[in-house]
Amino acid sequence: MTIYLAAYQSFKTVQEMDIHVEKHIMEHNGEMNETDRALITLLAQYACKFPGAAHLKVETICHAANKSEATVRRTLRKLEKLAIIKKIPTIRKVSKGYGANILVILPFDDHSSLTARGEETKPVICEDQPTSSQKETDISLISKKELFHNTYSSENVGTVDNFSRKNNLTFYQQFKATVFAMLGSDQKTVSHLFGVYRSLSYRAIRLFPQEREFYEDIGYQALTISLQAAKHKKIRNLAGYYCGVFEKIHQTHLFEFYEEWESRVY
C-alpha cells in the first residue's frame, strides 16, 4: 500500500503539478542543464498517484533516466538546493535500515510549508521495499502517456492558442504531448528541444512578458515543422534543425511586424 504518500502529496491534481514543474523549469532555466530538466520531468511522471509525491529507489531513477548513480544523486541534490524538490528519508519497517527517499515536488515559489532550509526532516517508517509504490506509479505514468496520445493522435496540428484552449494544457504539456504523439515517448528529445526553445525565448520573454504567446506560437510552429521533417527524412541534429526553423520563423514575423509598423508611421 502507498497510502502513506498521501501525507506528502503537494498538489491536488496532476495538471496542477505539471504547471508548477513548468514554472520551476522556466525560472531556473539558466541554472539547469538537460539532465536536470529531464530528471524533474521524470519525477513528475512517477508522482501521479499522489500528485507531487513519489517513493523511488535511486536505482529505479537511474534505469528510467539512463544515467549513472553518481549523476542521479548529484542532480537530486541540485534540485533540492534549488527548492524544486524535497527528500524525505525513510526507515524500513522490518530491517530498521534507511530505505529509498520519498521525493516531493514543491509548489513553485511557495516552499514555506514543505521546505525550511536547515530544518531537520524526520525519517518515515514504511515497508522494506517500495514495490507497491513502484507498480502504482508505473500505472499512473502509462495512463498519463496514453492520455497524451489520445489527445493528439486524431487531431491535426494547429496553433498553440487553439490547442491550449481546447485541451486546457500548458505550453510545456502541449510541447511534450506533440513530441510523444509524433516520435513516441521520448522524454530526452522533449527536454532537449524544450531547452533549445527556452534558450531562444527566455531573455525576450523576461523583458517583454506580454509577448509570451507570440514566442510560444513560434516555438510550436517550429516544433511541428521539425517533427514532420524528422518523420520524412533523417535529421542528425534535430535540436539544431529546430533552432534554425525557429529563427527563420522569428525573422519572418519580425519582418512583417516592422513592415506593418513602417506603413503606419509613413
mmCIF file of C-alpha atoms in Angstrom:
data_model
loop_
_atom_site.group_PDB
_atom_site.id
_atom_site.type_symbol
_atom_site.label_atom_id
_atom_site.label_comp_id
_atom_site.label_asym_id
_atom_site.label_seq_id
_atom_site.Cartn_x
_atom_site.Cartn_y
_atom_site.Cartn_z
ATOM 1 C CA MET A 1 0.000 0.000 0.000
ATOM 2 C CA THR A 2 1.179 3.538 -0.735
ATOM 3 C CA ILE A 3 -1.448 5.421 1.244
ATOM 4 C CA TYR A 4 1.343 6.945 3.353
ATOM 5 C CA LEU A 5 2.283 9.062 0.314
ATOM 6 C CA ALA A 6 -0.997 10.958 0.673
ATOM 7 C CA ALA A 7 0.569 12.823 3.598
ATOM 8 C CA TYR A 8 3.237 14.196 1.245
ATOM 9 C CA GLN A 9 1.016 14.983 -1.742
ATOM 10 C CA SER A 10 1.854 18.569 -2.704
ATOM 11 C CA PHE A 11 -0.732 19.159 -5.449
ATOM 12 C CA LYS A 12 -4.443 18.483 -5.882
ATOM 13 C CA THR A 13 -4.174 17.275 -9.477
ATOM 14 C CA VAL A 14 -1.565 16.064 -11.955
ATOM 15 C CA GLN A 15 -2.309 19.072 -14.151
ATOM 16 C CA GLU A 16 -1.546 21.457 -11.276
ATOM 17 C CA MET A 17 1.726 19.612 -10.660
ATOM 18 C CA ASP A 18 2.717 19.893 -14.329
ATOM 19 C CA ILE A 19 2.075 23.644 -14.285
ATOM 20 C CA HIS A 20 4.369 24.105 -11.281
ATOM 21 C CA VAL A 21 7.062 21.875 -12.816
ATOM 22 C CA GLU A 22 6.983 24.029 -15.932
ATOM 23 C CA LYS A 23 7.316 27.175 -13.786
ATOM 24 C CA HIS A 24 10.322 25.674 -11.980
ATOM 25 C CA ILE A 25 11.991 24.855 -15.304
ATOM 26 C CA MET A 26 11.336 28.324 -16.701
ATOM 27 C CA GLU A 27 12.512 30.116 -13.561
ATOM 28 C CA HIS A 28 15.755 28.127 -13.227
ATOM 29 C CA ASN A 29 16.414 27.676 -16.943
ATOM 30 C CA GLY A 30 19.816 29.352 -16.741
ATOM 31 C CA GLU A 31 20.882 27.142 -13.820
ATOM 32 C CA MET A 32 19.528 23.833 -15.102
ATOM 33 C CA ASN A 33 21.075 21.597 -17.734
ATOM 34 C CA GLU A 34 19.393 18.960 -19.888
ATOM 35 C CA THR A 35 19.825 16.253 -17.237
ATOM 36 C CA ASP A 36 18.250 18.443 -14.539
ATOM 37 C CA ARG A 37 15.217 19.160 -16.718
ATOM 38 C CA ALA A 38 14.848 15.530 -17.726
ATOM 39 C CA LEU A 39 15.030 14.289 -14.146
ATOM 40 C CA ILE A 40 12.421 16.657 -12.688
ATOM 41 C CA THR A 41 10.118 15.769 -15.583
ATOM 42 C CA LEU A 42 10.724 12.074 -14.904
ATOM 43 C CA LEU A 43 9.895 12.513 -11.214
ATOM 44 C CA ALA A 44 6.640 14.219 -12.187
ATOM 45 C CA GLN A 45 5.733 11.228 -14.353
ATOM 46 C CA TYR A 46 6.195 8.910 -11.377
ATOM 47 C CA ALA A 47 4.326 11.230 -8.987
ATOM 48 C CA CYS A 48 0.829 10.845 -10.451
ATOM 49 C CA LYS A 49 -0.911 8.572 -7.923
ATOM 50 C CA PHE A 50 -0.490 11.206 -5.229
ATOM 51 C CA PRO A 51 0.435 14.292 -7.296
ATOM 52 C CA GLY A 52 3.824 15.614 -6.269
ATOM 53 C CA ALA A 53 4.979 12.630 -4.181
ATOM 54 C CA ALA A 54 6.898 9.549 -5.300
ATOM 55 C CA HIS A 55 8.753 6.819 -3.424
ATOM 56 C CA LEU A 56 11.609 5.753 -5.684
ATOM 57 C CA LYS A 57 14.924 3.999 -5.337
ATOM 58 C CA VAL A 58 17.913 5.724 -6.890
ATOM 59 C CA GLU A 59 18.416 2.579 -8.966
ATOM 60 C CA THR A 60 14.912 2.957 -10.411
ATOM 61 C CA ILE A 61 15.626 6.545 -11.417
ATOM 62 C CA CYS A 62 18.983 5.539 -12.930
ATOM 63 C CA HIS A 63 17.307 2.888 -15.065
ATOM 64 C CA ALA A 64 14.461 5.154 -16.199
ATOM 65 C CA ALA A 65 16.737 8.114 -16.966
ATOM 66 C CA ASN A 66 19.616 6.022 -18.329
ATOM 67 C CA LYS A 67 22.044 7.875 -16.056
ATOM 68 C CA SER A 68 24.717 6.752 -13.605
ATOM 69 C CA GLU A 69 24.038 6.642 -9.862
ATOM 70 C CA ALA A 70 26.521 9.460 -9.257
ATOM 71 C CA THR A 71 24.769 11.680 -11.826
ATOM 72 C CA VAL A 72 21.320 10.981 -10.386
ATOM 73 C CA ARG A 73 22.396 11.669 -6.806
ATOM 74 C CA ARG A 74 24.170 14.871 -7.852
ATOM 75 C CA THR A 75 21.118 16.042 -9.798
ATOM 76 C CA LEU A 76 18.747 15.299 -6.912
ATOM 77 C CA ARG A 77 20.961 17.353 -4.586
ATOM 78 C CA LYS A 78 20.901 20.199 -7.090
ATOM 79 C CA LEU A 79 17.112 20.101 -7.464
ATOM 80 C CA GLU A 80 16.771 20.139 -3.685
ATOM 81 C CA LYS A 81 19.168 23.088 -3.423
ATOM 82 C CA LEU A 82 17.049 24.978 -5.975
ATOM 83 C CA ALA A 83 13.978 24.261 -3.793
ATOM 84 C CA ILE A 84 12.324 22.290 -6.590
ATOM 85 C CA ILE A 85 12.112 19.032 -4.639
ATOM 86 C CA LYS A 86 12.387 17.860 -1.060
ATOM 87 C CA LYS A 87 13.780 14.490 0.009
ATOM 88 C CA ILE A 88 12.074 12.681 2.891
ATOM 89 C CA PRO A 89 14.242 9.894 4.359
ATOM 90 C CA THR A 90 12.532 6.610 5.248
ATOM 91 C CA ILE A 91 13.300 3.762 7.643
ATOM 92 C CA ARG A 92 12.422 0.182 6.716
ATOM 93 C CA LYS A 93 9.709 -1.240 8.932
ATOM 94 C CA VAL A 94 11.335 -4.657 9.392
ATOM 95 C CA SER A 95 15.082 -4.241 8.999
ATOM 96 C CA LYS A 96 15.092 -0.720 10.504
ATOM 97 C CA GLY A 97 17.690 0.472 7.993
ATOM 98 C CA TYR A 98 17.338 3.536 5.791
ATOM 99 C CA GLY A 99 15.271 2.951 2.666
ATOM 100 C CA ALA A 100 14.586 4.901 -0.503
ATOM 101 C CA ASN A 101 13.718 8.561 -0.065
ATOM 102 C CA ILE A 102 10.233 9.916 -0.654
ATOM 103 C CA LEU A 103 10.684 12.653 -3.262
ATOM 104 C CA VAL A 104 8.289 15.591 -3.058
ATOM 105 C CA ILE A 105 7.959 18.129 -5.863
ATOM 106 C CA LEU A 106 7.488 21.519 -4.245
ATOM 107 C CA PRO A 107 4.988 24.153 -5.371
ATOM 108 C CA PHE A 108 6.685 26.960 -7.258
ATOM 109 C CA ASP A 109 7.535 29.970 -5.098
ATOM 110 C CA ASP A 110 5.619 28.553 -2.147
ATOM 111 C CA HIS A 111 8.006 26.470 -0.090
ATOM 112 C CA SER A 112 7.060 27.626 3.400
ATOM 113 C CA SER A 113 5.071 24.536 4.378
ATOM 114 C CA LEU A 114 7.410 21.944 2.903
ATOM 115 C CA THR A 115 10.876 23.491 2.837
ATOM 116 C CA ALA A 116 12.523 25.234 5.683
ATOM 117 C CA ARG A 117 16.211 25.164 4.849
ATOM 118 C CA GLY A 118 18.165 23.852 7.725
ATOM 119 C CA GLU A 119 15.054 22.243 9.214
ATOM 120 C CA GLU A 120 15.592 18.603 10.087
ATOM 121 C CA THR A 121 13.280 16.138 8.388
ATOM 122 C CA LYS A 122 12.291 13.119 10.480
ATOM 123 C CA PRO A 123 12.554 9.751 8.710
ATOM 124 C CA VAL A 124 9.319 7.992 7.802
ATOM 125 C CA ILE A 125 8.800 4.359 8.791
ATOM 126 C CA CYS A 126 7.453 2.316 5.876
ATOM 127 C CA GLU A 127 7.712 -1.060 4.165
ATOM 128 C CA ASP A 128 11.150 -2.507 3.386
ATOM 129 C CA GLN A 129 10.758 -2.078 -0.379
ATOM 130 C CA PRO A 130 8.557 0.444 -2.198
ATOM 131 C CA THR A 131 7.345 -2.284 -4.539
ATOM 132 C CA SER A 132 3.672 -1.337 -4.357
ATOM 133 C CA SER A 133 4.555 2.277 -4.940
ATOM 134 C CA GLN A 134 6.583 1.265 -7.976
ATOM 135 C CA LYS A 135 3.629 -0.604 -9.504
ATOM 136 C CA GLU A 136 1.137 2.162 -8.857
ATOM 137 C CA THR A 137 3.350 4.954 -10.152
ATOM 138 C CA ASP A 138 4.081 2.931 -13.278
ATOM 139 C CA ILE A 139 0.343 2.574 -13.909
ATOM 140 C CA SER A 140 -0.126 6.308 -13.448
ATOM 141 C CA LEU A 141 2.739 7.010 -15.861
ATOM 142 C CA ILE A 142 1.245 4.746 -18.522
ATOM 143 C CA SER A 143 -2.177 6.353 -18.116
ATOM 144 C CA LYS A 144 -0.672 9.797 -18.490
ATOM 145 C CA LYS A 145 1.162 8.885 -21.690
ATOM 146 C CA GLU A 146 -1.975 7.279 -23.104
ATOM 147 C CA LEU A 147 -3.858 10.492 -22.373
ATOM 148 C CA PHE A 148 -1.291 12.476 -24.350
ATOM 149 C CA HIS A 149 -1.506 10.078 -27.294
ATOM 150 C CA ASN A 150 -5.317 10.030 -27.293
ATOM 151 C CA THR A 151 -5.435 13.818 -27.175
ATOM 152 C CA TYR A 152 -3.268 14.307 -30.244
ATOM 153 C CA SER A 153 -3.478 11.176 -32.366
ATOM 154 C CA SER A 154 -6.730 12.169 -34.091
ATOM 155 C CA GLU A 155 -6.153 15.894 -34.254
ATOM 156 C CA ASN A 156 -4.486 17.988 -36.936
ATOM 157 C CA VAL A 157 -1.609 20.001 -35.568
ATOM 158 C CA GLY A 158 -2.689 23.623 -35.145
ATOM 159 C CA THR A 159 -1.576 26.671 -33.242
ATOM 160 C CA VAL A 160 -0.642 26.833 -29.584
ATOM 161 C CA ASP A 161 -3.611 29.037 -28.795
ATOM 162 C CA ASN A 162 -6.164 26.669 -30.328
ATOM 163 C CA PHE A 163 -4.798 23.557 -28.635
ATOM 164 C CA SER A 164 -4.161 25.016 -25.202
ATOM 165 C CA ARG A 165 -7.651 26.488 -25.024
ATOM 166 C CA LYS A 166 -9.321 23.330 -26.288
ATOM 167 C CA ASN A 167 -7.412 20.887 -24.083
ATOM 168 C CA ASN A 168 -6.568 23.231 -21.200
ATOM 169 C CA LEU A 169 -2.859 22.399 -21.408
ATOM 170 C CA THR A 170 0.158 24.490 -20.549
ATOM 171 C CA PHE A 171 2.641 25.188 -23.341
ATOM 172 C CA TYR A 172 5.114 22.665 -21.937
ATOM 173 C CA GLN A 173 2.405 19.996 -21.711
ATOM 174 C CA GLN A 174 1.412 20.601 -25.320
ATOM 175 C CA PHE A 175 5.058 20.675 -26.440
ATOM 176 C CA LYS A 176 5.697 17.352 -24.726
ATOM 177 C CA ALA A 177 2.454 15.765 -25.933
ATOM 178 C CA THR A 178 3.223 16.700 -29.530
ATOM 179 C CA VAL A 179 6.673 15.100 -29.403
ATOM 180 C CA PHE A 180 5.195 11.970 -27.789
ATOM 181 C CA ALA A 181 2.463 11.784 -30.428
ATOM 182 C CA MET A 182 4.836 12.155 -33.387
ATOM 183 C CA LEU A 183 8.043 10.452 -32.199
ATOM 184 C CA GLY A 184 6.882 8.216 -29.368
ATOM 185 C CA SER A 185 7.553 8.524 -25.636
ATOM 186 C CA ASP A 186 10.950 10.180 -25.970
ATOM 187 C CA GLN A 187 11.438 12.341 -22.875
ATOM 188 C CA LYS A 188 15.087 13.029 -23.727
ATOM 189 C CA THR A 189 14.067 14.687 -27.000
ATOM 190 C CA VAL A 190 11.361 16.691 -25.202
ATOM 191 C CA SER A 191 13.866 18.017 -22.656
ATOM 192 C CA HIS A 192 16.461 18.773 -25.325
ATOM 193 C CA LEU A 193 14.098 20.614 -27.690
ATOM 194 C CA PHE A 194 12.311 22.492 -24.904
ATOM 195 C CA GLY A 195 15.691 23.557 -23.561
ATOM 196 C CA VAL A 196 16.525 24.977 -27.010
ATOM 197 C CA TYR A 197 13.188 26.820 -27.075
ATOM 198 C CA ARG A 198 13.858 28.288 -23.618
ATOM 199 C CA SER A 199 17.358 29.422 -24.603
ATOM 200 C CA LEU A 200 15.940 31.153 -27.700
ATOM 201 C CA SER A 201 12.986 32.832 -25.993
ATOM 202 C CA TYR A 202 13.847 33.187 -22.296
ATOM 203 C CA ARG A 203 15.522 36.601 -22.420
ATOM 204 C CA ALA A 204 12.896 38.154 -24.695
ATOM 205 C CA ILE A 205 10.004 36.860 -22.566
ATOM 206 C CA ARG A 206 11.644 38.149 -19.390
ATOM 207 C CA LEU A 207 11.999 41.598 -20.966
ATOM 208 C CA PHE A 208 8.602 41.566 -22.709
ATOM 209 C CA PRO A 209 6.301 39.166 -20.799
ATOM 210 C CA GLN A 210 3.330 40.365 -22.845
ATOM 211 C CA GLU A 211 4.921 38.661 -25.878
ATOM 212 C CA ARG A 212 4.954 35.183 -24.321
ATOM 213 C CA GLU A 213 2.140 33.967 -26.583
ATOM 214 C CA PHE A 214 3.992 35.302 -29.638
ATOM 215 C CA TYR A 215 7.113 33.254 -28.810
ATOM 216 C CA GLU A 216 5.139 30.175 -27.786
ATOM 217 C CA ASP A 217 3.348 30.242 -31.138
ATOM 218 C CA ILE A 218 6.679 30.456 -32.978
ATOM 219 C CA GLY A 219 8.127 27.698 -30.791
ATOM 220 C CA TYR A 220 5.220 25.402 -31.532
ATOM 221 C CA GLN A 221 5.233 26.114 -35.275
ATOM 222 C CA ALA A 222 8.954 25.347 -35.359
ATOM 223 C CA LEU A 223 8.367 22.151 -33.381
ATOM 224 C CA THR A 224 5.681 20.770 -35.703
ATOM 225 C CA ILE A 225 7.737 21.632 -38.815
ATOM 226 C CA SER A 226 10.835 19.974 -37.333
ATOM 227 C CA LEU A 227 8.979 16.844 -36.238
ATOM 228 C CA GLN A 228 7.259 16.472 -39.598
ATOM 229 C CA ALA A 229 10.648 16.771 -41.295
ATOM 230 C CA ALA A 230 12.134 14.163 -38.928
ATOM 231 C CA LYS A 231 9.397 11.704 -39.906
ATOM 232 C CA HIS A 232 10.177 12.029 -43.626
ATOM 233 C CA LYS A 233 13.962 12.269 -43.641
ATOM 234 C CA LYS A 234 16.925 11.545 -41.417
ATOM 235 C CA ILE A 235 17.970 14.579 -39.384
ATOM 236 C CA ARG A 236 21.223 14.103 -37.498
ATOM 237 C CA ASN A 237 20.824 17.116 -35.241
ATOM 238 C CA LEU A 238 17.133 17.659 -34.513
ATOM 239 C CA ALA A 239 17.864 20.367 -31.936
ATOM 240 C CA GLY A 240 19.962 22.318 -34.446
ATOM 241 C CA TYR A 241 17.262 21.884 -37.101
ATOM 242 C CA TYR A 242 14.626 23.133 -34.645
ATOM 243 C CA CYS A 243 16.796 26.127 -33.759
ATOM 244 C CA GLY A 244 17.177 27.044 -37.437
ATOM 245 C CA VAL A 245 13.435 26.757 -38.120
ATOM 246 C CA PHE A 246 12.618 28.817 -35.028
ATOM 247 C CA GLU A 247 14.997 31.615 -36.050
ATOM 248 C CA LYS A 248 13.661 31.615 -39.622
ATOM 249 C CA ILE A 249 10.032 31.927 -38.467
ATOM 250 C CA HIS A 250 11.033 34.540 -35.906
ATOM 251 C CA GLN A 251 12.779 36.663 -38.535
ATOM 252 C CA THR A 252 9.776 36.390 -40.848
ATOM 253 C CA HIS A 253 7.356 37.513 -38.135
ATOM 254 C CA LEU A 254 9.600 40.396 -37.111
ATOM 255 C CA PHE A 255 9.989 41.484 -40.738
ATOM 256 C CA GLU A 256 6.203 41.514 -41.143
ATOM 257 C CA PHE A 257 5.839 43.454 -37.894
ATOM 258 C CA TYR A 258 8.326 46.157 -38.883
ATOM 259 C CA GLU A 259 6.869 46.367 -42.383
ATOM 260 C CA GLU A 260 3.403 46.942 -40.911
ATOM 261 C CA TRP A 261 4.791 49.432 -38.395
ATOM 262 C CA GLU A 262 6.569 51.445 -41.116
ATOM 263 C CA SER A 263 3.409 51.561 -43.228
ATOM 264 C CA ARG A 264 1.553 53.085 -40.287
ATOM 265 C CA VAL A 265 4.268 55.637 -39.489
ATOM 266 C CA TYR A 266 4.995 56.746 -43.020
#
